[in-house]
mmCIF file of C-alpha atoms (C1' of nucleotides) and ligand atoms in Angstrom:
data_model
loop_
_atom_site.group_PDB
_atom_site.id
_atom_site.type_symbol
_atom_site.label_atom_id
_atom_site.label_comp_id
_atom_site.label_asym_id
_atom_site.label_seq_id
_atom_site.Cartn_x
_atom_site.Cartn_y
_atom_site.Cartn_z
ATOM 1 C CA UNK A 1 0.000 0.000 0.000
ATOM 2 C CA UNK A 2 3.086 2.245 0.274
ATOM 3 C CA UNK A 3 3.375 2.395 -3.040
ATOM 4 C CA UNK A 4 -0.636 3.490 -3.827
ATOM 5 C CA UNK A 5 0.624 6.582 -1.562
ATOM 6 C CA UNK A 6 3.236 7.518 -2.716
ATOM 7 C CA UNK A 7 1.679 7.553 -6.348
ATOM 8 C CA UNK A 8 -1.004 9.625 -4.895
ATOM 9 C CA UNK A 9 0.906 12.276 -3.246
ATOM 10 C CA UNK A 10 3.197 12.362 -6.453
ATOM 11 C CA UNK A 11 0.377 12.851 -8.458
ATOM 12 C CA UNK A 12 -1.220 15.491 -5.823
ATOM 13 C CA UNK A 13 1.613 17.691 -6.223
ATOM 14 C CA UNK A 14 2.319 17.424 -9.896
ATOM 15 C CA UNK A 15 -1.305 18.102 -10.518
ATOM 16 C CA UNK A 16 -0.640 21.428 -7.959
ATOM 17 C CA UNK A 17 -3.480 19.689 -5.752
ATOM 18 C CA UNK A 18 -3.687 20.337 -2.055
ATOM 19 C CA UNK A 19 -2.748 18.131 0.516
ATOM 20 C CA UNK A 20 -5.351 17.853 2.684
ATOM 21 C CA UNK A 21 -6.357 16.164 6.090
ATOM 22 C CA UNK A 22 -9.141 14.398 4.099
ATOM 23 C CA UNK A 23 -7.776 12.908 1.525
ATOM 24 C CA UNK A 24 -5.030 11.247 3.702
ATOM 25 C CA UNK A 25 -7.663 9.970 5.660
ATOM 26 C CA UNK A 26 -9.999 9.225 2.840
ATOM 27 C CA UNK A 27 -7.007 7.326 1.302
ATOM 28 C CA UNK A 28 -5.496 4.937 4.325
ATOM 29 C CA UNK A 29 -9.431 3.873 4.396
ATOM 30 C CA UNK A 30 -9.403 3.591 0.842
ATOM 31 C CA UNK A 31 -6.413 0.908 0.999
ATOM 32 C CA UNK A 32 -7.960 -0.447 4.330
ATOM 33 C CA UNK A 33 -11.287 -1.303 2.597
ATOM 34 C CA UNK A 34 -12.420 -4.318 0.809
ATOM 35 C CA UNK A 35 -12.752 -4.444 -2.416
ATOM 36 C CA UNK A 36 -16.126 -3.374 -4.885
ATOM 37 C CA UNK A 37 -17.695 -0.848 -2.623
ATOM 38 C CA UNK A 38 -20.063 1.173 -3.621
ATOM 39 C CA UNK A 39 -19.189 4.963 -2.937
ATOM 40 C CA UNK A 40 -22.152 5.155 -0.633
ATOM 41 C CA UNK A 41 -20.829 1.806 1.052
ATOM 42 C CA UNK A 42 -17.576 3.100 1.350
ATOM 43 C CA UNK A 43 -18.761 6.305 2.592
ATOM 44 C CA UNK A 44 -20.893 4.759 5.260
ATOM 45 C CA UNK A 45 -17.759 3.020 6.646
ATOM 46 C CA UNK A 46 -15.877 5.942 6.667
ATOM 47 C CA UNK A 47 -18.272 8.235 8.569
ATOM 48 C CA UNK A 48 -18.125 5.935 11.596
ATOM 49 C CA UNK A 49 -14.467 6.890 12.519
ATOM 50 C CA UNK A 50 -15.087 10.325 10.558
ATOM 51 C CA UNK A 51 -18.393 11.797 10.683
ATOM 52 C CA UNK A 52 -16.912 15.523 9.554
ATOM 53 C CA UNK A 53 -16.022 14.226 6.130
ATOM 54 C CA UNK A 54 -18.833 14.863 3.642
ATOM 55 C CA UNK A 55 -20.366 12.522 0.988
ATOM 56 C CA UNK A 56 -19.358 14.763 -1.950
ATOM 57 C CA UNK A 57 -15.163 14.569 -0.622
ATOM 58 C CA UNK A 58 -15.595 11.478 -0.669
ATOM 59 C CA UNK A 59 -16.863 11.132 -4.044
ATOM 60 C CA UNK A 60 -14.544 13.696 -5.767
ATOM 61 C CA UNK A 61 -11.674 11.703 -3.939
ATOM 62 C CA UNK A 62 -12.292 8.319 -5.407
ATOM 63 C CA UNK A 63 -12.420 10.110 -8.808
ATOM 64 C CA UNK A 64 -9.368 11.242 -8.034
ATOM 65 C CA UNK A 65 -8.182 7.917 -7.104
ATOM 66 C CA UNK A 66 -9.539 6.786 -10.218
ATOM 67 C CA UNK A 67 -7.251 9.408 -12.400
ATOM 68 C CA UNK A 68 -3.888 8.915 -10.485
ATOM 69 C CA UNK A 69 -4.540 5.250 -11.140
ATOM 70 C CA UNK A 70 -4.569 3.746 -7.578
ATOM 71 C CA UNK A 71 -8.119 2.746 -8.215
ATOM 72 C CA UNK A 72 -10.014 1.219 -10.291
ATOM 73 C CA UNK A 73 -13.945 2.168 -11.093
ATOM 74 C CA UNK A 74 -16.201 -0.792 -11.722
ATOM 75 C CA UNK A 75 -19.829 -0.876 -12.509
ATOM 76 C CA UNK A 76 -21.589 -4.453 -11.963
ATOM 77 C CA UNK A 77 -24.633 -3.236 -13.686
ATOM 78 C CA UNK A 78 -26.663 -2.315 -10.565
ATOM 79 C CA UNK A 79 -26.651 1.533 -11.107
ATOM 80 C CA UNK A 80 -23.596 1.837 -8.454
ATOM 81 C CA UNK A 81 -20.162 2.953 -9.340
ATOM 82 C CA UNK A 82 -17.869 0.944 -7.481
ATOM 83 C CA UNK A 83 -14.067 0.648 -6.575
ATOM 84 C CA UNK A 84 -11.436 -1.254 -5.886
ATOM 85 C CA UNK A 85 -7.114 -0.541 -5.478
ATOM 86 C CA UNK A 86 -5.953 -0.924 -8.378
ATOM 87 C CA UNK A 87 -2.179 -2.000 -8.605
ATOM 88 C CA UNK A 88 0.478 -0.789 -11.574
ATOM 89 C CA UNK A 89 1.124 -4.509 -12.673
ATOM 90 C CA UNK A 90 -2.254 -6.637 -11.933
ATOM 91 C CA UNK A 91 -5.318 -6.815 -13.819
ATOM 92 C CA UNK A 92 -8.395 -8.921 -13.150
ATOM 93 C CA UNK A 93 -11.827 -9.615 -13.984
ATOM 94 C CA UNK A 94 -14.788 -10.784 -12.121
ATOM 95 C CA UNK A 95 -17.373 -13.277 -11.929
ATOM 96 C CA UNK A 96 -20.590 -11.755 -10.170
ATOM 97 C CA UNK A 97 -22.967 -14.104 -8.374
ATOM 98 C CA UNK A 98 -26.182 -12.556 -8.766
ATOM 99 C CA UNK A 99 -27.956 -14.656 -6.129
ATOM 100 C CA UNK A 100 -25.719 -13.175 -2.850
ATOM 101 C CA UNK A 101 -23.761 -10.405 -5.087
ATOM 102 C CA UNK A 102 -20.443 -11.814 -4.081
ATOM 103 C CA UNK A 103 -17.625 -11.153 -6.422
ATOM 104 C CA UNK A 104 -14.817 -13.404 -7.306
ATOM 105 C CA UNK A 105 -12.284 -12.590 -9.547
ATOM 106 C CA UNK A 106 -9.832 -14.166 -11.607
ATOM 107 C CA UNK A 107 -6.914 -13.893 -14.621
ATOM 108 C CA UNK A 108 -6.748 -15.396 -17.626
ATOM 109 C CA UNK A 109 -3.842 -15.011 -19.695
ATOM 110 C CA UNK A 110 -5.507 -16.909 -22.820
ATOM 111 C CA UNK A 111 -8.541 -14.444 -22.638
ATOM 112 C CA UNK A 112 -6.445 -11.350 -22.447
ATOM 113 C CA UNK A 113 -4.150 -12.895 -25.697
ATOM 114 C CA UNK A 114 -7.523 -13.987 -27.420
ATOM 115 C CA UNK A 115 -8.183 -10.309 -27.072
ATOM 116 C CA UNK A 116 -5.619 -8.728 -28.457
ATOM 117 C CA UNK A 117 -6.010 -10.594 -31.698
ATOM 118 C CA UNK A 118 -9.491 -9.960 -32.068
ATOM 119 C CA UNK A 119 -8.497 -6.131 -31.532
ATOM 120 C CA UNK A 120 -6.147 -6.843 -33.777
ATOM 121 C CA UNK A 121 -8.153 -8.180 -36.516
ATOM 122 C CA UNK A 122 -10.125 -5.072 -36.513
ATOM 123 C CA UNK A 123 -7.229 -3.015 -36.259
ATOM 124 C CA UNK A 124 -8.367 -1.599 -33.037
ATOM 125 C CA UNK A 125 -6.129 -0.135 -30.267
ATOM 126 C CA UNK A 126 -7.299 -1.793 -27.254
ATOM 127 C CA UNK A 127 -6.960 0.829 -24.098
ATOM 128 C CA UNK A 128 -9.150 -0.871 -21.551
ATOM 129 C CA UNK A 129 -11.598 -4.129 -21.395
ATOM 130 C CA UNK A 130 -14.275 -5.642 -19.346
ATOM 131 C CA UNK A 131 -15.500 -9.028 -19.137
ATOM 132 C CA UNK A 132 -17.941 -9.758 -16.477
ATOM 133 C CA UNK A 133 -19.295 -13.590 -16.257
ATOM 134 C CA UNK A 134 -22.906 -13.433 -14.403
ATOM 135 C CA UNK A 135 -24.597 -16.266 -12.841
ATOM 136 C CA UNK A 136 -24.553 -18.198 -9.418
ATOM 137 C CA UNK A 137 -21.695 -19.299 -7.185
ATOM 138 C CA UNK A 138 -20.707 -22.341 -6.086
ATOM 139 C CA UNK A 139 -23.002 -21.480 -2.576
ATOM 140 C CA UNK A 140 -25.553 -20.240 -4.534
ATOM 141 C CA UNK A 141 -26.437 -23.177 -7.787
ATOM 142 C CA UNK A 142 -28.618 -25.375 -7.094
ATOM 143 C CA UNK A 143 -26.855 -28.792 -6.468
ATOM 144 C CA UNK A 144 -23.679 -27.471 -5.371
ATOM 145 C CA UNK A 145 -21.555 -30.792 -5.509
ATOM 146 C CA UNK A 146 -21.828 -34.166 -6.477
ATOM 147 C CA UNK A 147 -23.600 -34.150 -9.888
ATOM 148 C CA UNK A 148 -25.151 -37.346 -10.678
ATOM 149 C CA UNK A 149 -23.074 -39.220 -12.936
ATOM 150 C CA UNK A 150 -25.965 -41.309 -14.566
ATOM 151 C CA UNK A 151 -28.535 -39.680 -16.894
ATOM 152 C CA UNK A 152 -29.464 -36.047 -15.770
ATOM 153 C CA UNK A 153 -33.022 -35.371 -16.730
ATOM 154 C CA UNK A 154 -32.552 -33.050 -19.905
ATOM 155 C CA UNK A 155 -32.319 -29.208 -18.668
ATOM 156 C CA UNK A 156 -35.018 -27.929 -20.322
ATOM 157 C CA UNK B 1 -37.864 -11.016 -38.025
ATOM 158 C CA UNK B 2 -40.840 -13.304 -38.426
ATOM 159 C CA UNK B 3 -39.069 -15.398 -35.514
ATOM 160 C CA UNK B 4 -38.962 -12.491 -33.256
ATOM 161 C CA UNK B 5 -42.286 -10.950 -33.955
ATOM 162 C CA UNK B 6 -43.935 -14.707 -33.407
ATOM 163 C CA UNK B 7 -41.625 -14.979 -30.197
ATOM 164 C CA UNK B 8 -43.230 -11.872 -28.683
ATOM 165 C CA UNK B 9 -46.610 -12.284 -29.811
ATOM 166 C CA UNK B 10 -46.275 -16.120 -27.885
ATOM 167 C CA UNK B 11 -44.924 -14.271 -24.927
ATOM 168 C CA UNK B 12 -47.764 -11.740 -24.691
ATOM 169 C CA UNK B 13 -50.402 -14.735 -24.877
ATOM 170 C CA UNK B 14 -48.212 -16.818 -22.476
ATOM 171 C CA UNK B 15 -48.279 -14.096 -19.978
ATOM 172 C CA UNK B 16 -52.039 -13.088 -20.078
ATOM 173 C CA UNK B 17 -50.701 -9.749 -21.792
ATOM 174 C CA UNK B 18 -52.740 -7.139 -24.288
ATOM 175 C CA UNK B 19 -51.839 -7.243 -27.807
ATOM 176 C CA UNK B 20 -51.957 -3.340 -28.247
ATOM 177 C CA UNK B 21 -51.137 -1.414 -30.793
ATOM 178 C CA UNK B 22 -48.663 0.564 -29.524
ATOM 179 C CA UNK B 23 -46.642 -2.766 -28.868
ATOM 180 C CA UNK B 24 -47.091 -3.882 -32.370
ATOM 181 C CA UNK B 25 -45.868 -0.695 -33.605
ATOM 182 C CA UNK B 26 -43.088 -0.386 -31.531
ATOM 183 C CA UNK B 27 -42.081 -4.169 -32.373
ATOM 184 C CA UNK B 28 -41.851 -3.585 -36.116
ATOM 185 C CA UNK B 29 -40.078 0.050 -35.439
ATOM 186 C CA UNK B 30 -37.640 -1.896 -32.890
ATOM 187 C CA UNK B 31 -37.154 -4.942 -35.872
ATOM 188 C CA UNK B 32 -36.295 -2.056 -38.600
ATOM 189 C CA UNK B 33 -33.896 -0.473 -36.012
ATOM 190 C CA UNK B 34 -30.113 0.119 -36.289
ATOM 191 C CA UNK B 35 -28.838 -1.500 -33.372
ATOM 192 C CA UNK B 36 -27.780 -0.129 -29.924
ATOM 193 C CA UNK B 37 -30.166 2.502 -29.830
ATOM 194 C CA UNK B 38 -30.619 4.037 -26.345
ATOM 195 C CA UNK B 39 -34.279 4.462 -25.345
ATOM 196 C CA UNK B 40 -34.133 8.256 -26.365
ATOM 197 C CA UNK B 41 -32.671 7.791 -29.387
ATOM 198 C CA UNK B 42 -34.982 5.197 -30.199
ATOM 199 C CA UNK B 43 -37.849 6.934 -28.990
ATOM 200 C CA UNK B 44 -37.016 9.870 -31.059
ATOM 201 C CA UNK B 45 -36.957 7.820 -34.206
ATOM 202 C CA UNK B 46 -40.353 6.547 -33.530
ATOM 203 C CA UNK B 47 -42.369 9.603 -32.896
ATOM 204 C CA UNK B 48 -41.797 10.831 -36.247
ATOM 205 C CA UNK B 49 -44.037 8.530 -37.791
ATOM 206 C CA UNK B 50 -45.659 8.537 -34.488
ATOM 207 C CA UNK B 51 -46.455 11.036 -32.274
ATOM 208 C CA UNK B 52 -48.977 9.991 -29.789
ATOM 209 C CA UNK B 53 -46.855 6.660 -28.005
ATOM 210 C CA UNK B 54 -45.646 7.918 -25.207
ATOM 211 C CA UNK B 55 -42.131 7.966 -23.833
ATOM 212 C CA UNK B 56 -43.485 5.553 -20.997
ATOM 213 C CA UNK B 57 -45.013 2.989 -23.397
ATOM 214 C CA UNK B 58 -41.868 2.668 -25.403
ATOM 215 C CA UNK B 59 -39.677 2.367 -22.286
ATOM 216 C CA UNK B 60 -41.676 -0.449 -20.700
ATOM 217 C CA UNK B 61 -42.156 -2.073 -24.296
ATOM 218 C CA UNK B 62 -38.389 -3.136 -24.763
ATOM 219 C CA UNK B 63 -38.220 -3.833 -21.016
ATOM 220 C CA UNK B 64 -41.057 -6.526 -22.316
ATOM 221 C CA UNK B 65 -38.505 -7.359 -25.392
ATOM 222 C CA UNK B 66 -35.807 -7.835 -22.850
ATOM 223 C CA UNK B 67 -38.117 -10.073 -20.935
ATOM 224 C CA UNK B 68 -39.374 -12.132 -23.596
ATOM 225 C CA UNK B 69 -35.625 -12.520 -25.060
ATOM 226 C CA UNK B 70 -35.852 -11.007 -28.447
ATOM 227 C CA UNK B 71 -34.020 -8.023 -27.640
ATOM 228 C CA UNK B 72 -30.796 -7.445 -25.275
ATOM 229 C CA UNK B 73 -30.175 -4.704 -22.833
ATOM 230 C CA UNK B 74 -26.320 -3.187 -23.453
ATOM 231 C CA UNK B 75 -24.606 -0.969 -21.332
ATOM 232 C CA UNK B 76 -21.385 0.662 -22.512
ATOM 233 C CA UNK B 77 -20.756 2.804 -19.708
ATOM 234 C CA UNK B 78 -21.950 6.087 -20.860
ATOM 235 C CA UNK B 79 -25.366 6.035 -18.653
ATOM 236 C CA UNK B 80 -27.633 4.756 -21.323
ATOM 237 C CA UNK B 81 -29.047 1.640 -21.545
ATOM 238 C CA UNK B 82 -29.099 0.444 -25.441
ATOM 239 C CA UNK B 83 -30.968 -2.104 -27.152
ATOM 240 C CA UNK B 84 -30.146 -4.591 -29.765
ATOM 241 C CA UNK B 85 -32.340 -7.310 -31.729
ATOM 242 C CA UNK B 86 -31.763 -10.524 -30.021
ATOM 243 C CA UNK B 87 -31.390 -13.726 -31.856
ATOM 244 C CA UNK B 88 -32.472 -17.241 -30.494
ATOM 245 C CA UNK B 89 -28.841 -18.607 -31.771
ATOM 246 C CA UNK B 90 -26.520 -16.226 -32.053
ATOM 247 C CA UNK B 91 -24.568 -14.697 -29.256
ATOM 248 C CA UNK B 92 -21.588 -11.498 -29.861
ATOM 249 C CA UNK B 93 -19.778 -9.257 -27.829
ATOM 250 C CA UNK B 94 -18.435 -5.437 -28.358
ATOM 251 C CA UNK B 95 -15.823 -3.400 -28.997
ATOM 252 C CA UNK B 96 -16.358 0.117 -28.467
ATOM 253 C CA UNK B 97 -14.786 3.089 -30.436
ATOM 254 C CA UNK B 98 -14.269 5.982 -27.035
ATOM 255 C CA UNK B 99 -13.094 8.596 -29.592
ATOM 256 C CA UNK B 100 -16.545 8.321 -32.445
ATOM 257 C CA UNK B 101 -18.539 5.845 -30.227
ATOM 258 C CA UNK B 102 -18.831 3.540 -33.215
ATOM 259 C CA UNK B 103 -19.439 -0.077 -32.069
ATOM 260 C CA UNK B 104 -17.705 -3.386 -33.433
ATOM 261 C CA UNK B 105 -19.558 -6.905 -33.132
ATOM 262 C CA UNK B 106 -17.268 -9.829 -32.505
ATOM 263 C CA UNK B 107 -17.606 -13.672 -32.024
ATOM 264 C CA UNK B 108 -14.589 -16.022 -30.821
ATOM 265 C CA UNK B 109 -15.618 -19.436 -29.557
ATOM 266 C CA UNK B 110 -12.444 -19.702 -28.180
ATOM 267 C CA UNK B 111 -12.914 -16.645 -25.846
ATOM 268 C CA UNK B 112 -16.391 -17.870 -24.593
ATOM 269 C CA UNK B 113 -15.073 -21.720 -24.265
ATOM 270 C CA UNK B 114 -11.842 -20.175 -21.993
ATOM 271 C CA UNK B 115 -15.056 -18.273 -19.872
ATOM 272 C CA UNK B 116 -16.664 -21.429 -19.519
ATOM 273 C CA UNK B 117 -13.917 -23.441 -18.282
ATOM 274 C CA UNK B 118 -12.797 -20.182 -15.970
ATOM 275 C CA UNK B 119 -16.821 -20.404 -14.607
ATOM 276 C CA UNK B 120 -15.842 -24.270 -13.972
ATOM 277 C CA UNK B 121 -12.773 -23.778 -11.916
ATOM 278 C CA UNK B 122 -14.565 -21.729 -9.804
ATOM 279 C CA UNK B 123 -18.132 -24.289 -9.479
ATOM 280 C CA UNK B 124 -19.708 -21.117 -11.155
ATOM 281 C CA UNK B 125 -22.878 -21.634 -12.821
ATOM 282 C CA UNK B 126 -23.040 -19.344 -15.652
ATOM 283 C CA UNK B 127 -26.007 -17.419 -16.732
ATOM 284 C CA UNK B 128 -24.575 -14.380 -18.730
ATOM 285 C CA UNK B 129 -21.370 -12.313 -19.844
ATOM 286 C CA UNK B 130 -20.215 -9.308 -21.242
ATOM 287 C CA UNK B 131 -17.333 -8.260 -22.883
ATOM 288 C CA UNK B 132 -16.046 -5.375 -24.325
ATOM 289 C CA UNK B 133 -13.069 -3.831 -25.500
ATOM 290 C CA UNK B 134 -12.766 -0.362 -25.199
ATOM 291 C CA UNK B 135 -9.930 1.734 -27.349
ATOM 292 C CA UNK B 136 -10.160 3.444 -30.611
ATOM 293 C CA UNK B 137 -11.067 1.760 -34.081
ATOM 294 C CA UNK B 138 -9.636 1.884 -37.142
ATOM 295 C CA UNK B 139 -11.276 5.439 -38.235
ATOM 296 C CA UNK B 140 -9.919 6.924 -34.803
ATOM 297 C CA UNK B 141 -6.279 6.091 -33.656
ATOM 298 C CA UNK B 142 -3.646 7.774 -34.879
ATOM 299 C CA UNK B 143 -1.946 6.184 -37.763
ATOM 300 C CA UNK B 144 -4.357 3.999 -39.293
ATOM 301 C CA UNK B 145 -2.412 2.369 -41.739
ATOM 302 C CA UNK B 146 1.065 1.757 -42.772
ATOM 303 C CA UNK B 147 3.258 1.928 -39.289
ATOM 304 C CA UNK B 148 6.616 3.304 -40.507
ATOM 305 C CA UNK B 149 8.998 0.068 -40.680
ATOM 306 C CA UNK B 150 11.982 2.325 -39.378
ATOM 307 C CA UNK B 151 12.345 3.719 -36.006
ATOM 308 C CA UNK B 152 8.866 4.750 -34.676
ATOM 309 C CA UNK B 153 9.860 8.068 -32.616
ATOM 310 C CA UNK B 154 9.515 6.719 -29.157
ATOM 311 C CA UNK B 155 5.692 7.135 -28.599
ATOM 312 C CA UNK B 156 5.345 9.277 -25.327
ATOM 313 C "C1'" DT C 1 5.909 34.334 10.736
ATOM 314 C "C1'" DT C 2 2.494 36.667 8.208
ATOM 315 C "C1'" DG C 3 -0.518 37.925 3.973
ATOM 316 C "C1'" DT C 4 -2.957 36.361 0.314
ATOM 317 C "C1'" DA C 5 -4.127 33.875 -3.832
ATOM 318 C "C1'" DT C 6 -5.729 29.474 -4.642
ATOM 319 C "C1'" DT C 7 -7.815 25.241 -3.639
ATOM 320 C "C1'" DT C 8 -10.850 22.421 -0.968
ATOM 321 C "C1'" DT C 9 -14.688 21.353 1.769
ATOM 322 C "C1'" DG C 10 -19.469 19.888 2.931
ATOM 323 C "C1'" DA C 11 -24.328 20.993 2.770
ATOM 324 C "C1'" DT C 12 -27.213 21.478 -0.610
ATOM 325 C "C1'" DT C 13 -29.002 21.636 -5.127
ATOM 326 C "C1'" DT C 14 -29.134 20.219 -9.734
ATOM 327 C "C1'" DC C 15 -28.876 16.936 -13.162
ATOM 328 C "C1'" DC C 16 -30.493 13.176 -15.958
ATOM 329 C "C1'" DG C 17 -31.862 8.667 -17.178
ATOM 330 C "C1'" DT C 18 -35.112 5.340 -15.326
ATOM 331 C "C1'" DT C 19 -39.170 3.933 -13.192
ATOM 332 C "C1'" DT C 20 -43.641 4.627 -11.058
ATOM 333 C "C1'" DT C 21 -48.163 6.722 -10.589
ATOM 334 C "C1'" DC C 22 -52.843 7.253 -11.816
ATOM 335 C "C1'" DA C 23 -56.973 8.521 -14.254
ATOM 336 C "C1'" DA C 24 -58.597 7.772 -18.769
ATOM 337 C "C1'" DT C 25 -58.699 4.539 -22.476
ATOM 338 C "C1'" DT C 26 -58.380 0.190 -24.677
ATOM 339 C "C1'" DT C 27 -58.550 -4.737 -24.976
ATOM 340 C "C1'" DC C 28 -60.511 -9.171 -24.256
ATOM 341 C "C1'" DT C 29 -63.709 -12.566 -22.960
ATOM 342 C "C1'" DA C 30 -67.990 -14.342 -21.919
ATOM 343 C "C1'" DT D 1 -72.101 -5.702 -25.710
ATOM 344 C "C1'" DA D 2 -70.987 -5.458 -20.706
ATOM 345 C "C1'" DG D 3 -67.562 -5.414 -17.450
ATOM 346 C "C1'" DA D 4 -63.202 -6.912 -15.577
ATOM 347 C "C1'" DA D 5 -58.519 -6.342 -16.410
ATOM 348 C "C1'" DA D 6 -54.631 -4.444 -18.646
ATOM 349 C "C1'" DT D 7 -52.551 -0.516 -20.975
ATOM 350 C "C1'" DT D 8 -51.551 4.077 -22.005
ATOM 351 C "C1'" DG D 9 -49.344 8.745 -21.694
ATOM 352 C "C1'" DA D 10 -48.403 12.822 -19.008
ATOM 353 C "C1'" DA D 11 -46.430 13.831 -15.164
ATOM 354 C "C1'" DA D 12 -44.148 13.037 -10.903
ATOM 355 C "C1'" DA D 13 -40.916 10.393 -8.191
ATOM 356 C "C1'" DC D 14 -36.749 8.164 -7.825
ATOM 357 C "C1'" DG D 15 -31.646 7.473 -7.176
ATOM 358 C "C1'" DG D 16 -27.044 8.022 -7.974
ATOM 359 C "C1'" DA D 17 -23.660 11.225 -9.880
ATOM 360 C "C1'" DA D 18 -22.080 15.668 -10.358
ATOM 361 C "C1'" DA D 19 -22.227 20.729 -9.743
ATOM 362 C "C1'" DT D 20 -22.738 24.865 -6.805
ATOM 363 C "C1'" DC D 21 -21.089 28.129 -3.566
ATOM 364 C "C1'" DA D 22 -19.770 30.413 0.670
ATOM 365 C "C1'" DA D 23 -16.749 29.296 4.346
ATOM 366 C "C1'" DA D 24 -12.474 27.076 5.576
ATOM 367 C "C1'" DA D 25 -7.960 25.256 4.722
ATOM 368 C "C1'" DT D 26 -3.661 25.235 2.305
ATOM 369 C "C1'" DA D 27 0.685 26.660 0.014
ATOM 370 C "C1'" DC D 28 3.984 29.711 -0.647
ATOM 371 C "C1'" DA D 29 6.375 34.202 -1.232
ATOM 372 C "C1'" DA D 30 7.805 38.012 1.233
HETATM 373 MN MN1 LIG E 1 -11.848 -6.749 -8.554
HETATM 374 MN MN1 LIG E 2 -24.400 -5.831 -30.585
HETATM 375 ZN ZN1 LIG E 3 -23.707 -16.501 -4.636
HETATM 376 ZN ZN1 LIG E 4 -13.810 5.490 -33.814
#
DNA sequence: TTGTATTTTGATTTCCGTTTTCAATTTCTA
DNA sequence: TAGAAATTGAAAACGGAAATCAAAATACAA
């Protein structure tokens, strides 16, 4: 997390930005939190320890974590903007169980080269991606283990 | 478009629902569509021809598309939701021009069969996906065509 | 240290697409 | 054709994001 602050405060001052007691605090939350909050979530976390900060410094700071690159804004398809940390080397992508709304997320190296060639096919420069796989997790299906093995009764 | 007209008109009788004429209209108008419309633009097309269906009407009659599965919902981040025809077989995802907004269709089995066996891994039923690629298309980055062979001047 | 220009803050309002409301109208069935 | 039930369209309500603005905080030169 060290290095999320230090690319903040680098980016504070070469954007002339002020350093102010909010955004440090809004910040060592920020890389306290879990993962995928919604700003109103995350803001609702953060008033218990801080209720002087205000929603709107709270939004404009995640936007700001969003353009310095320490986070990363994600948007599940319920109308919430959400966030994560967002680290220089790592990229991800998520499976969301739409049963409990839990969030798992994975990396697949094939994908992201399958990818490129499509861009590549349409001679498309490729600056960001999504993929999102929606269904229900392994807590959430139906028959969670143990398939039958003998004739399963034709899904539909 | 037969498929799709039958398809809804089914639905509507399956679910006890009025075959209006606003819905009929707005079926053919959504059939003869460019795709990817948001429900503004859309509804902007139709009035022309006509006036008196309501914003309301057209709204909750490609939620009932949606429903019924002949049309599918897109989101591509600006705040709009979009809709595209939907057919029984086929299945694509997007690439997505940020600099003229143009959108690309692609298909690659291999992509979705990778998703599938990432779902498995994880005892993930499956139920939907998206995927897009975001960047600039042909039209919009720099140099299009013919990337100079020799030294490329150190890009940034 | 000031002084002061500049930025930031937080309460509030505004925005804007989506969804709901509700009385009037239309559809469907018996 | 009567009457129950669904639909319509104008308008209002909704909800999250973003903008507004006066007061406060910050940075920095003198
Ligand atoms: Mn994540
Ligand atoms: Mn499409
Ligand atoms: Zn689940
Ligand atoms: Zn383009």
């Amino acid at each position: 997390m060290k290095v999320q602050k230090e690319k903040f405060f680098n980016f504070l001052s070469r954007k002339r930005l002020k350093n102010t007691n909010q955004r440090v605090v809004i910040l060592e939350a920020f890389l306290r939190q879990k993962s995928h909050l919604s700003t109103e979530d995350f803001y609702r976390q953060l008033r218990k320890k801080h209720p002087g900060i205000g929603y709107a410094t709270v939004h404009r700071t995640l936007k700001l974590f969003a353009e310095c690159g320490i986070a990363a804004e994600r948007n599940f398809g319920d109308g919430q903007m959400r966030f994560e940390v967002s680290r220089e080397d790592e990229h991800h992508d998520h499976l969301v169980c739409t049963a409990c709304s839990r969030i798992f997320e994975f990396e697949n190296q094939q994908i992201e080269q399958l990818q490129r060639e499509v861009a590549q096919t349409y001679n498309f420069q490729i600056s960001d991606h999504r993929l999102e796989l929606y269904g229900l997790c392994s807590d959430c299906r139906p028959q969670t283990t143990s398939a039958p093995q003998g004739a399963s009764p034709a899904n539909l």
